[in-house]
Short mmCIF file of C-alpha atoms in Angstrom, two decimals:
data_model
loop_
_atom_site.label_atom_id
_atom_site.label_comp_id
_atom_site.label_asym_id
_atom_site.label_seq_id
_atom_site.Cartn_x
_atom_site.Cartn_y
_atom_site.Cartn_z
CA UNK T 1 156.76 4.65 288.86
CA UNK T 2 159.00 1.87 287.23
CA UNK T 3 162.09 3.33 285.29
CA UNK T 4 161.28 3.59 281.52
CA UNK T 5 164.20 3.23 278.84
CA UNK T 6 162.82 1.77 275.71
CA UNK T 7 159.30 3.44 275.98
CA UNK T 8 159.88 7.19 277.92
CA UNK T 9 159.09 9.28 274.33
CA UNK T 10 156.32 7.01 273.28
CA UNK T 11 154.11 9.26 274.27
CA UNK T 12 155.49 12.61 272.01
CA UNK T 13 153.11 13.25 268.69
CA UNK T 14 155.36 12.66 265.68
CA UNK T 15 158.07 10.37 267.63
CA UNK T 16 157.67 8.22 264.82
CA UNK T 17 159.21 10.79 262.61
CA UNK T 18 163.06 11.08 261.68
CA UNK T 19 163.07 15.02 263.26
CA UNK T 20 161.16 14.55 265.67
CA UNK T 21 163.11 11.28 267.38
CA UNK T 22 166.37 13.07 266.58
CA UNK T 23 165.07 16.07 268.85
CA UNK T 24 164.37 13.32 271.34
CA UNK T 25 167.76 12.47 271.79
CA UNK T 26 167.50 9.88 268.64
CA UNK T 27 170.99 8.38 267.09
CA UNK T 28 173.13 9.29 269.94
CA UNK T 29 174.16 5.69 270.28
CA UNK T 30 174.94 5.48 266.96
CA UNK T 31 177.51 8.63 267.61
CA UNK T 32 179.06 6.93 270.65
CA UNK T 33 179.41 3.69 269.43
CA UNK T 34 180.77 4.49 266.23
CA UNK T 35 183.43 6.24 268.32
CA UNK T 36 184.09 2.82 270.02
CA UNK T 37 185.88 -0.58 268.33
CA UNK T 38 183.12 -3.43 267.53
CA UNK T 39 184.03 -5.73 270.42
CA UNK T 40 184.08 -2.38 273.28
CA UNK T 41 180.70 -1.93 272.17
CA UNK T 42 179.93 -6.05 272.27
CA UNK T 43 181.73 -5.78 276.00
CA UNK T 44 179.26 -3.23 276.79
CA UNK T 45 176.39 -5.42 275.86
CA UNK T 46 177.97 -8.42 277.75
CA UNK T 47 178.10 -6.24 280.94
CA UNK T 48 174.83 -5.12 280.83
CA UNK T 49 173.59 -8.62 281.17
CA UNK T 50 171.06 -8.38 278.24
CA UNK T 51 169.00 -11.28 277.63
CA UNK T 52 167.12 -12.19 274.53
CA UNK T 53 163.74 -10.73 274.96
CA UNK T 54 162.09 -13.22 272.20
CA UNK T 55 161.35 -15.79 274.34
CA UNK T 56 164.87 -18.09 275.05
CA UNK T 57 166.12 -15.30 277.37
CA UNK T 58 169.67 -16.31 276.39
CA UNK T 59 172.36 -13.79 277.22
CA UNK T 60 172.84 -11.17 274.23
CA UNK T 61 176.47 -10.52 274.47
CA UNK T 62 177.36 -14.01 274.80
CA UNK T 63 175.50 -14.71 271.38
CA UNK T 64 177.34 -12.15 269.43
CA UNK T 65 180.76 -13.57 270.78
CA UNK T 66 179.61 -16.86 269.47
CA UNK T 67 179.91 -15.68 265.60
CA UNK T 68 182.40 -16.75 263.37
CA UNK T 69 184.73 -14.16 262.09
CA UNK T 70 186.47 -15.87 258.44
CA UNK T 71 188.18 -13.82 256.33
CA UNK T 72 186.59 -12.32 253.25
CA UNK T 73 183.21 -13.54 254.71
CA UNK T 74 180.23 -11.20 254.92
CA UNK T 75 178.10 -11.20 258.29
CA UNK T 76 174.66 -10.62 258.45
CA UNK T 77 172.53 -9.24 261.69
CA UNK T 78 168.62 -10.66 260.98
CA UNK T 79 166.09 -9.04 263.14
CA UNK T 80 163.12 -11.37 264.16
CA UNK T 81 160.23 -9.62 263.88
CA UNK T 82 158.08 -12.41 262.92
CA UNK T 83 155.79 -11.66 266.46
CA UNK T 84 153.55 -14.83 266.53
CA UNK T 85 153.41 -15.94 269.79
CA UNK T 86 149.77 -15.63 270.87
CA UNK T 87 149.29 -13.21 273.73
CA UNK T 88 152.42 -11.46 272.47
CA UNK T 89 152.44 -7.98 270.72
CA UNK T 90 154.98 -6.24 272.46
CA UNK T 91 157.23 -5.74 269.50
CA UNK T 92 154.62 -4.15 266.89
CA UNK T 93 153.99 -2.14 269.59
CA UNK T 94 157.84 -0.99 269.18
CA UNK T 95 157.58 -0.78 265.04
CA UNK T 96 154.82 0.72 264.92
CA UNK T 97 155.36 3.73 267.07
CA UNK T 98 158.96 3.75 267.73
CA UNK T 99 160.13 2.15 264.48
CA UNK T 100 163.40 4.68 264.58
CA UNK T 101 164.42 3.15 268.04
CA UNK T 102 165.01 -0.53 266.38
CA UNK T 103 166.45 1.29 263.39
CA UNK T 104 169.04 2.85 265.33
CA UNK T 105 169.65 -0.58 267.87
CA UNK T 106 170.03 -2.31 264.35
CA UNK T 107 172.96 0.25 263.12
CA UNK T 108 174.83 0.07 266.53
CA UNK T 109 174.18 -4.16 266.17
CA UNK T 110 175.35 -4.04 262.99
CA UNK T 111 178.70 -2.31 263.46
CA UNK T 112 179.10 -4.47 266.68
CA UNK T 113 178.97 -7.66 265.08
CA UNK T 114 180.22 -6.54 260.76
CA UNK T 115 176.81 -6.61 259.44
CA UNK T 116 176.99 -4.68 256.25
CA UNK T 117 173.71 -5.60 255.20
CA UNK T 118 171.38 -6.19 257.68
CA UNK T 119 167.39 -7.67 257.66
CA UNK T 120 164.29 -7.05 259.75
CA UNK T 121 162.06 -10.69 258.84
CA UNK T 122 158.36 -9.36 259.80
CA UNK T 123 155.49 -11.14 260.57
CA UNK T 124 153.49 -11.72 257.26
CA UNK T 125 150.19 -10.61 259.13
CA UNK T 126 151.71 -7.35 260.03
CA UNK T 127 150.86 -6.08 256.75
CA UNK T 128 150.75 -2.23 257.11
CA UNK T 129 153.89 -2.06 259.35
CA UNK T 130 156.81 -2.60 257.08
CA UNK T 131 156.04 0.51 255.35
CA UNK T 132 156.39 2.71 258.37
CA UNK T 133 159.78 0.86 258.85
CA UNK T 134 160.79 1.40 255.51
CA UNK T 135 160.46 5.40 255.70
CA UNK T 136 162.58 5.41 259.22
CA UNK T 137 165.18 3.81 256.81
CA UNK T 138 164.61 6.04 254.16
CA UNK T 139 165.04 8.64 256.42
CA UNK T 140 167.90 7.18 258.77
CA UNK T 141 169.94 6.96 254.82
CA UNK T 142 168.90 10.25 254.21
CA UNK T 143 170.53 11.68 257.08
CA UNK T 144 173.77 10.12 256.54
CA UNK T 145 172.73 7.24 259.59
CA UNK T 146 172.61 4.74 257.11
CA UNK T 147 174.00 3.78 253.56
CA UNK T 148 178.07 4.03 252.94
CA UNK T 149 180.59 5.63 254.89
CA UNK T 150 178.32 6.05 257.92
CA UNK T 151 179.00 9.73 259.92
CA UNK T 152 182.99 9.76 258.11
CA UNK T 153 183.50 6.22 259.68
CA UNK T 154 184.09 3.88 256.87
CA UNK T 155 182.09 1.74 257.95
CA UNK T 156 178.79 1.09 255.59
CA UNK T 157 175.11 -0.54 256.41
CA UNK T 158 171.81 -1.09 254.31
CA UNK T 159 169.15 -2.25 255.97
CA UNK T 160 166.30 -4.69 254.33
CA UNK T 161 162.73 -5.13 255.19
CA UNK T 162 161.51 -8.79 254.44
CA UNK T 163 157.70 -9.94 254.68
CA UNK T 164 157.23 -13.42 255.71
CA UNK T 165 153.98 -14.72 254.75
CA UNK T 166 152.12 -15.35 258.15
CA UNK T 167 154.06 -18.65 259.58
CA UNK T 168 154.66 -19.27 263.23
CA UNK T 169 157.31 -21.74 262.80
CA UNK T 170 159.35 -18.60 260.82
CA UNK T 171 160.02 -17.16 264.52
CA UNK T 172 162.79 -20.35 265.50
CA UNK T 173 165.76 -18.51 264.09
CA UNK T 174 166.64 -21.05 261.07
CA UNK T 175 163.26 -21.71 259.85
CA UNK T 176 163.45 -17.62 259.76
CA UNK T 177 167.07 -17.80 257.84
CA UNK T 178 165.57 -20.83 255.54
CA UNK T 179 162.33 -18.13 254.64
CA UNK T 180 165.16 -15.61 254.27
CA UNK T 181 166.71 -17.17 251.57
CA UNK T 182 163.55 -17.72 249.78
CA UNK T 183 162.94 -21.46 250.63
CA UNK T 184 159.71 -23.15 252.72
CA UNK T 185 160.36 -21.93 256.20
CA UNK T 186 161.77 -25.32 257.57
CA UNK T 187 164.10 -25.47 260.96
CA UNK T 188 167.64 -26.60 259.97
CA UNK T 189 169.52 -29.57 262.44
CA UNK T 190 172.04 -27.65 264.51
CA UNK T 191 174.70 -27.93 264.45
CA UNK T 192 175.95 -26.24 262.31
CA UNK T 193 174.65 -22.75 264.39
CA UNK T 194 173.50 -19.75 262.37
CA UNK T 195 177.06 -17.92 264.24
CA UNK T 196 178.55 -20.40 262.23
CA UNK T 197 176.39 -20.82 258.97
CA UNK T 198 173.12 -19.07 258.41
CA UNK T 199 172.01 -16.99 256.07
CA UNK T 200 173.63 -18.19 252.57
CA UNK T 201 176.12 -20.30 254.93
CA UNK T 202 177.46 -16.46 256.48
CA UNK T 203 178.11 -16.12 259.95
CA UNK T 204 174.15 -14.52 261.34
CA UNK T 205 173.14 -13.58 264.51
CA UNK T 206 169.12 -13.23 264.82
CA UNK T 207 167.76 -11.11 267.62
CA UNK T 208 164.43 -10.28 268.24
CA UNK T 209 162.99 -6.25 268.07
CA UNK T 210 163.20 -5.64 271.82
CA UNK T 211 166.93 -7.12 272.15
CA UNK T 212 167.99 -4.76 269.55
CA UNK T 213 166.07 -1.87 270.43
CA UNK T 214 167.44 -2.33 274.07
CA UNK T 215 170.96 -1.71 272.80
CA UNK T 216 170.76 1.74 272.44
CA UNK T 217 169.91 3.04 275.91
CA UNK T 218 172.77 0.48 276.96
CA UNK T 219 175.35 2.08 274.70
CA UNK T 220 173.80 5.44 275.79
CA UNK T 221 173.87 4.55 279.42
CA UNK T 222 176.76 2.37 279.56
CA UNK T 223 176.42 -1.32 280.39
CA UNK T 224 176.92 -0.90 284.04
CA UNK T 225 174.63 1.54 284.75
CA UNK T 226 172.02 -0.55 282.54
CA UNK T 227 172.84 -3.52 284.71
CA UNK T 228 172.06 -1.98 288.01
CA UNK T 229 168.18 -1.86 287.01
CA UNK T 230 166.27 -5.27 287.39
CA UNK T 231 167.41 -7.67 289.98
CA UNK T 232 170.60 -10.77 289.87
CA UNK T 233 170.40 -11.88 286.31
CA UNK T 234 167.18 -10.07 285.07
CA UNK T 235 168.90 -7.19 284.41
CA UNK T 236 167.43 -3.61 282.60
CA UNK T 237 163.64 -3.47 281.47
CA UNK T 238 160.95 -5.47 280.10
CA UNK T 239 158.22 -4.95 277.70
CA UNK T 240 155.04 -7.00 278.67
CA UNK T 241 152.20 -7.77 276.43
CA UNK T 242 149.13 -7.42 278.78
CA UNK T 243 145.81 -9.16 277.73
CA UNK T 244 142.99 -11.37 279.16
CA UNK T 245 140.38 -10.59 281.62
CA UNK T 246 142.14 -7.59 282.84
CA UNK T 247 140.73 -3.81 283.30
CA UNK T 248 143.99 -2.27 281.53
CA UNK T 249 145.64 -4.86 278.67
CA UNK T 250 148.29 -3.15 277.16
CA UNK T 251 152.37 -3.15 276.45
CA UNK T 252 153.86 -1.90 279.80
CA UNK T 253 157.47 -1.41 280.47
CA UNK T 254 158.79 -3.16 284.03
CA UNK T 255 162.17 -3.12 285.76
CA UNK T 256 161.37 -6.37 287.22
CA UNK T 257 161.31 -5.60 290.62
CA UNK T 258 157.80 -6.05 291.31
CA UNK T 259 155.44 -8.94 291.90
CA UNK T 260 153.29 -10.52 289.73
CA UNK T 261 150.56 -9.45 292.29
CA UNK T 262 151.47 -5.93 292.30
CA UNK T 263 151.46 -6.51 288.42
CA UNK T 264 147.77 -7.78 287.91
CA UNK T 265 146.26 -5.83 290.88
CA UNK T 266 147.91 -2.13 290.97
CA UNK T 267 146.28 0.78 288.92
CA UNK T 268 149.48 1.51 287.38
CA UNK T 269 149.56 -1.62 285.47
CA UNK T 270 146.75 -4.39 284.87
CA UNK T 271 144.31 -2.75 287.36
CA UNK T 272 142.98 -5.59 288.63
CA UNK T 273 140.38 -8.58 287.11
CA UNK T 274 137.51 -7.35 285.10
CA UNK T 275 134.03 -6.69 286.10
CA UNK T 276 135.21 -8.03 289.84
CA UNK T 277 135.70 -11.84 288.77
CA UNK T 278 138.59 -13.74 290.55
CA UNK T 279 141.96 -14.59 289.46
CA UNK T 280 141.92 -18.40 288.54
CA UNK T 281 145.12 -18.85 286.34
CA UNK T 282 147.67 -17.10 283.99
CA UNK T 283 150.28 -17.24 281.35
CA UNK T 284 152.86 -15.31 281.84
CA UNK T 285 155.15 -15.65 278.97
CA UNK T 286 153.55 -16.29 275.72
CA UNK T 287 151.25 -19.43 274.84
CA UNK T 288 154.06 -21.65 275.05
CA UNK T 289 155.20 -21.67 278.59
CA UNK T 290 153.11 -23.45 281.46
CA UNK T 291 149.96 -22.01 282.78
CA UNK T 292 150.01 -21.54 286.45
CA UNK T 293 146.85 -21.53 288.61
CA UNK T 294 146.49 -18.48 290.72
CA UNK T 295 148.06 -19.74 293.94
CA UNK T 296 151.41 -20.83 292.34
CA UNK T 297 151.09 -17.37 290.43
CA UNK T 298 151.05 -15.25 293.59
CA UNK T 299 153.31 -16.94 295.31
CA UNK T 300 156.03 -19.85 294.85
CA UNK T 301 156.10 -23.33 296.41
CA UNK T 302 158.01 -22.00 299.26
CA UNK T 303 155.15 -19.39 300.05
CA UNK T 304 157.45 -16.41 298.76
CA UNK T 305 155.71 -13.28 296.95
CA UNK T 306 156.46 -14.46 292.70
CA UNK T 307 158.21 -11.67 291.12
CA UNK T 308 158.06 -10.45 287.36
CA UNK T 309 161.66 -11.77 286.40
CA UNK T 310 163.06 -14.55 285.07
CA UNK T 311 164.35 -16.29 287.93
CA UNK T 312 161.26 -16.14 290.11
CA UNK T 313 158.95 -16.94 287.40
CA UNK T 314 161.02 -20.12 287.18
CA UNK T 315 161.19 -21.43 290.32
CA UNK T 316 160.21 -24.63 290.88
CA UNK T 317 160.90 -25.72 287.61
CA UNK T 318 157.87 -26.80 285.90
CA UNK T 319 156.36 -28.81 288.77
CA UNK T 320 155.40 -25.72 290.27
CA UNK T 321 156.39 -22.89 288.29
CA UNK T 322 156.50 -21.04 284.76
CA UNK T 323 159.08 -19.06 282.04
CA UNK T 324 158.80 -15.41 281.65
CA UNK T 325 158.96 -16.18 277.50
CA UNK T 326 158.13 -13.70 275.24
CA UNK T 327 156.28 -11.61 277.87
CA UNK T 328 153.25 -12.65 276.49
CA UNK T 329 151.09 -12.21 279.75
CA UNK T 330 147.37 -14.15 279.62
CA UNK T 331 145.05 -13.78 282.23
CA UNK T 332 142.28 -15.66 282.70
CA UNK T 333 139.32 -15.05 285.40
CA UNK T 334 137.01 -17.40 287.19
CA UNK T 335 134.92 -18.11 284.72
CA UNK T 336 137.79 -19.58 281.89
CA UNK T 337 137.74 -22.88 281.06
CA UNK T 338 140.95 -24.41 281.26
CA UNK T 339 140.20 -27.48 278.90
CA UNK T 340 138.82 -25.50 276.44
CA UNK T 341 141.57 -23.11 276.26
CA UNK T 342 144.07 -25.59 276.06
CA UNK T 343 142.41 -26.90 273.05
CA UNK T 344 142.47 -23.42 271.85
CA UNK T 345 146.46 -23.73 271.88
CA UNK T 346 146.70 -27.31 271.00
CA UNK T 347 144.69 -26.48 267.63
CA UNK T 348 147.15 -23.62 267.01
CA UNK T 349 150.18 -25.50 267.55
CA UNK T 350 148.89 -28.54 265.45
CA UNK T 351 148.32 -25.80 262.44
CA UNK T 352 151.03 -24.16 262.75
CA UNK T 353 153.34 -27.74 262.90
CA UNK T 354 155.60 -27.76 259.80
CA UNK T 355 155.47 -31.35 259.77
CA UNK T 356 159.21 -32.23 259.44
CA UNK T 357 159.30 -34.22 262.28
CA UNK T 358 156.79 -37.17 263.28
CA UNK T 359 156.33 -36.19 266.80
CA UNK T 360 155.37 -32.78 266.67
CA UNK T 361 153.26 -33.35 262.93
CA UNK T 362 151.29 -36.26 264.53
CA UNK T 363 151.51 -35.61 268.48
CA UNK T 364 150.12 -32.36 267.74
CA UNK T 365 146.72 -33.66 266.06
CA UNK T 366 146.45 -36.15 267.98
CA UNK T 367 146.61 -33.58 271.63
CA UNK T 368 143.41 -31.35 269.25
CA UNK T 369 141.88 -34.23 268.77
CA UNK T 370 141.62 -35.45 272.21
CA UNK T 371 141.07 -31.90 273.53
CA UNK T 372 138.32 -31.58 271.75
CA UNK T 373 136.43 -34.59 272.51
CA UNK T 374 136.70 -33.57 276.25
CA UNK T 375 135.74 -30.71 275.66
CA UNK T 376 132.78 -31.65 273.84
CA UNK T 377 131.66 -33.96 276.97
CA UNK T 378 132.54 -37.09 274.84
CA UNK T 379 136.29 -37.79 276.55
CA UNK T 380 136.74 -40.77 278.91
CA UNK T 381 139.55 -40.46 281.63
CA UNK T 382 141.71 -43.20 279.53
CA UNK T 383 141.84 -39.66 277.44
CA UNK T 384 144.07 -37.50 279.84
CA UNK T 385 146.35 -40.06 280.64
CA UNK T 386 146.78 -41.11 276.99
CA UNK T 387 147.49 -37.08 276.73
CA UNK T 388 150.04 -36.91 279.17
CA UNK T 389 151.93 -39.73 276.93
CA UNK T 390 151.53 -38.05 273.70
CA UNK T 391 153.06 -34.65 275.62
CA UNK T 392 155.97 -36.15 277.25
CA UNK T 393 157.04 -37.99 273.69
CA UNK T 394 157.05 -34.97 271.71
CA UNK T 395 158.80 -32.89 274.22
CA UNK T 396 162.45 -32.70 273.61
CA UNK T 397 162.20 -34.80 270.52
CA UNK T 398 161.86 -32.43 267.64
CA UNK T 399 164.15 -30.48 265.57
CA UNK T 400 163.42 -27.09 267.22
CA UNK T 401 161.16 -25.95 270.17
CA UNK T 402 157.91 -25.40 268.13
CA UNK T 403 157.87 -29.92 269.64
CA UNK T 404 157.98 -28.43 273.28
CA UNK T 405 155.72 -25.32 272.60
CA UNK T 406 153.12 -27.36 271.92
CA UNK T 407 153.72 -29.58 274.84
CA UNK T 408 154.28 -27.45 277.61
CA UNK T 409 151.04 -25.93 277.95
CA UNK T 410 148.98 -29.62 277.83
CA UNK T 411 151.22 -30.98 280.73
CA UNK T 412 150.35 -27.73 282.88
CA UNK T 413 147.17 -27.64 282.44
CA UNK T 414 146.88 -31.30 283.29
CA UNK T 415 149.43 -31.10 286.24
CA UNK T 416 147.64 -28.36 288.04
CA UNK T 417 143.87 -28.49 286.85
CA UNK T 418 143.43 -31.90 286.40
CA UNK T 419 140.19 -32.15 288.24
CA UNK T 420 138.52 -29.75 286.02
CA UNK T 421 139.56 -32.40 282.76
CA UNK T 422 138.37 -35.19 284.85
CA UNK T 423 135.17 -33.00 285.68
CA UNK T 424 134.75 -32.54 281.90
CA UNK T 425 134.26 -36.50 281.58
CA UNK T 426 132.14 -37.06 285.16
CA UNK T 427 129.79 -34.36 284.38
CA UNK T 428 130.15 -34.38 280.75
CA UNK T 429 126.67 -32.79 279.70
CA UNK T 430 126.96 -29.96 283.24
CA UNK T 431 130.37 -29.54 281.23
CA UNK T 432 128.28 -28.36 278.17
CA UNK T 433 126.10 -25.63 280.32
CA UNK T 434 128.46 -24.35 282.57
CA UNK T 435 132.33 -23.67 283.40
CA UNK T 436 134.10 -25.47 286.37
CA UNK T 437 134.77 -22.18 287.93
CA UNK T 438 137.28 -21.18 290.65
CA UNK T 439 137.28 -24.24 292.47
CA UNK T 440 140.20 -24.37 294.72
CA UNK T 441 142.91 -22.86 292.51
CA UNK T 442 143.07 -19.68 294.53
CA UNK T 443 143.11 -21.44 297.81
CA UNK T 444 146.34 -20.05 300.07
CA UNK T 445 149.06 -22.65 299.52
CA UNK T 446 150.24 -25.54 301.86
CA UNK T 447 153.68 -24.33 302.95
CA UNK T 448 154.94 -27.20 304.30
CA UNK T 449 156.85 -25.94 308.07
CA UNK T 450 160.53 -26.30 308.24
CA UNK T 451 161.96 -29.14 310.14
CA UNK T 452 162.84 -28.96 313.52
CA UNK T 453 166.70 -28.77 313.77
#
């Protein structure tokens, strides 16, 4: 069984109750660390080799070194819990039945980095889960957890739920801040960083709900001990959001120590492909990151087992491999088509474009609209090419990643299933009746030998 830190009392009735998580061992981190000076309790997170869980997977420690520190100047802590990545529900899952865990990684993040007031920015669509969050405050204040002079310390913390109003573009980090502060939730040029200037032009740090809720068996455990589970630079555990043609979807918790093959097949996790089918492709991390057929899934380029963690997930780079992301993990069986899925995402990401910058507002549209004539058996092969050039110019030339999000899963399905578009233009009206299938994307892999020396 894989080591469980963040979701070992999800199971006990009533966990989503003040008493009953205190019972549980609930707020002990709080105790510790408010024992502890802000930056021994920052050190502790840079030791335990935290990454950010929302999707970037940058280090957490190093983040909250990065803010600024003037004089006189409030900070803020924003929690990003606007969950929008399709395939991705791993953090309601934490709000909604463990809401008192982030409560408590907020408080312990908040006296870490001077964040007297403190904001969790939900997900608009998430309508019934800010008032579950908003009682765990109520009742974190009312037993002295939360409010002024926090357990004799001095130090004070109020904690603010925020609605957004359903926008995908709200989870990059300033678009978030620019909601925040009550304006059309546009990403800001950087630099200037949020660290530096965020929210009302204060020094923010914005972490996603699993980051923060991962901080308190880290201060409970120490960061050492936190960094000895997981493997090199993938350290602790992992929430996955399992969905797709799968007998068991569902959020599981990994250590990331096992492979992806173990993942989809074992009974412990995804239990293998539904009603029998074959595995034809995945994606692992959230909509955004590329889809990988099932060969490259299983194994790597170099013919090595592909493990559930950030490095192995990645290697190859994007010629032949993926991102772990959000943890957003997609399965698809023989019987998916690929073209019409990606036009499925391409229609998403065109909607959910904010339009500031040309690329992304027009690229976008233009990738649906080429999609869907393929799809529709009216695409000529001129088409894929021309959407390969649309991908590669908005990639990397938009104010913030929604540009690449949108890109990233066109060029992967065209670099690896390729055929199957050009198939949708060959046999365009066969292409209206039936799926491509299988075809060889769960053929074993070409290893090429190693040279003689």
């Amino acid at each position: 069984m894989s080591r469980k830190l963040l979701l070992e009392n999800a199971h006990i009735e009533g966990i989503r109750y003040y008493d009953v998580y205190r019972k549980n061992g609930g707020y002990r981190s709080v105790e510790k660390a408010l024992k502890m000076t802000p930056e021994e309790v920052v050190e502790e997170v840079k030791k335990s080799g935290l990454r950010g869980r929302g999707g970037a997977g940058f280090p957490t420690g190093m983040k909250w070194s990065f803010i600024a520190k003037p004089e006189g100047v409030p900070r803020h802590l924003v929690c990003n819990a606007d969950e929008s990545e399709p395939g991705t529900f791993k953090d309601r899952y934490l709000m909604e039945f463990l809401p008192h865990l982030l409560i408590e990684g907020l408080i312990v993040s908040s006296y870490a980095l001077g964040s007297n007031t403190t904001y969790i920015y939900i997900r608009g669509e998430y309508a019934w889960i800010p008032d579950i969050l908003e009682q765990a405050i109520a009742e974190a204040k009312a037993n002295g957890f939360l409010g002024k002079n926090i357990l004799n310390t001095g130090f004070d913390c109020e904690i603010y739920v925020q609605r957004g109003a359903g926008a995908y573009i709200c989870g990059e980090e300033t678009a978030l801040i620019e909601s925040l502060e009550g304006k059309r939730g546009n990403p800001r040029i950087k630099p200037p960083f949020p660290a530096v200037k965020g929210a009302w032009d204060r020094p923010t740090v914005v972490n996603n709900v699993e980051t923060l809720a991962a901080v308190v068996p880290i201060i409970n455990m120490g960061g050492e001990e936190y960094a000895k589970i997981g493997v090199g630079r993938s350290t602790g555990t992992k929430l996955i959001s399992a969905c797709g043609n799968i007998n068991k979807p569902g959020v599981y918790e990994i250590d990331m120590t096992i492979s992806v093959e173990e993942f989809i097949f074992s009974e412990e996790w995804c239990g293998g492909i539904k009603n029998g089918k074959r595995l034809k492709a995945c994606i692992p991390g959230g909509s955004s990151v590329p889809i990988l057929p099932a060969n490259l899934l299983l194994k790597t380029a170099k013919g090595e087992p592909r493990m559930m963690n950030y490095e192995s997930l990645a290697d190859g780079g994007f010629a032949t491999g993926t991102m772990m992301g959000s943890g957003g993990f997609i399965v698809f069986d023989e019987d998916q088509c690929v073209v019409k899925n990606t036009y499925t995402l391409a229609r998403f990401y065109r909607h959910e474009s904010c339009g500031q910058c040309s690329p992304c507002r027009e690229g976008t549209g233009w990738m649906e609209k080429l999609l869907l004539r393929l799809e529709k058996g009216q695409g000529k092969t001129s088409d894929i090419d021309l959407l390969w050039d649309i991908q590669s110019k908005i990639e990397g030339n938009t104010i913030c990643p929604l540009g690449d999000a949108a890109a990233w899963p066109v060029a992967a399905a065209i670099r690896h299933f390729r055929d199957e578009f050009e198939w949708h233009v060959t046999h365009a009206a066969e292409a209206q009746t039936r799926n491509y299938g299988l075809a060889h994307y769960a053929d074993p892999l070409q290893v090429p030998e190693p040279a003689a020396v």
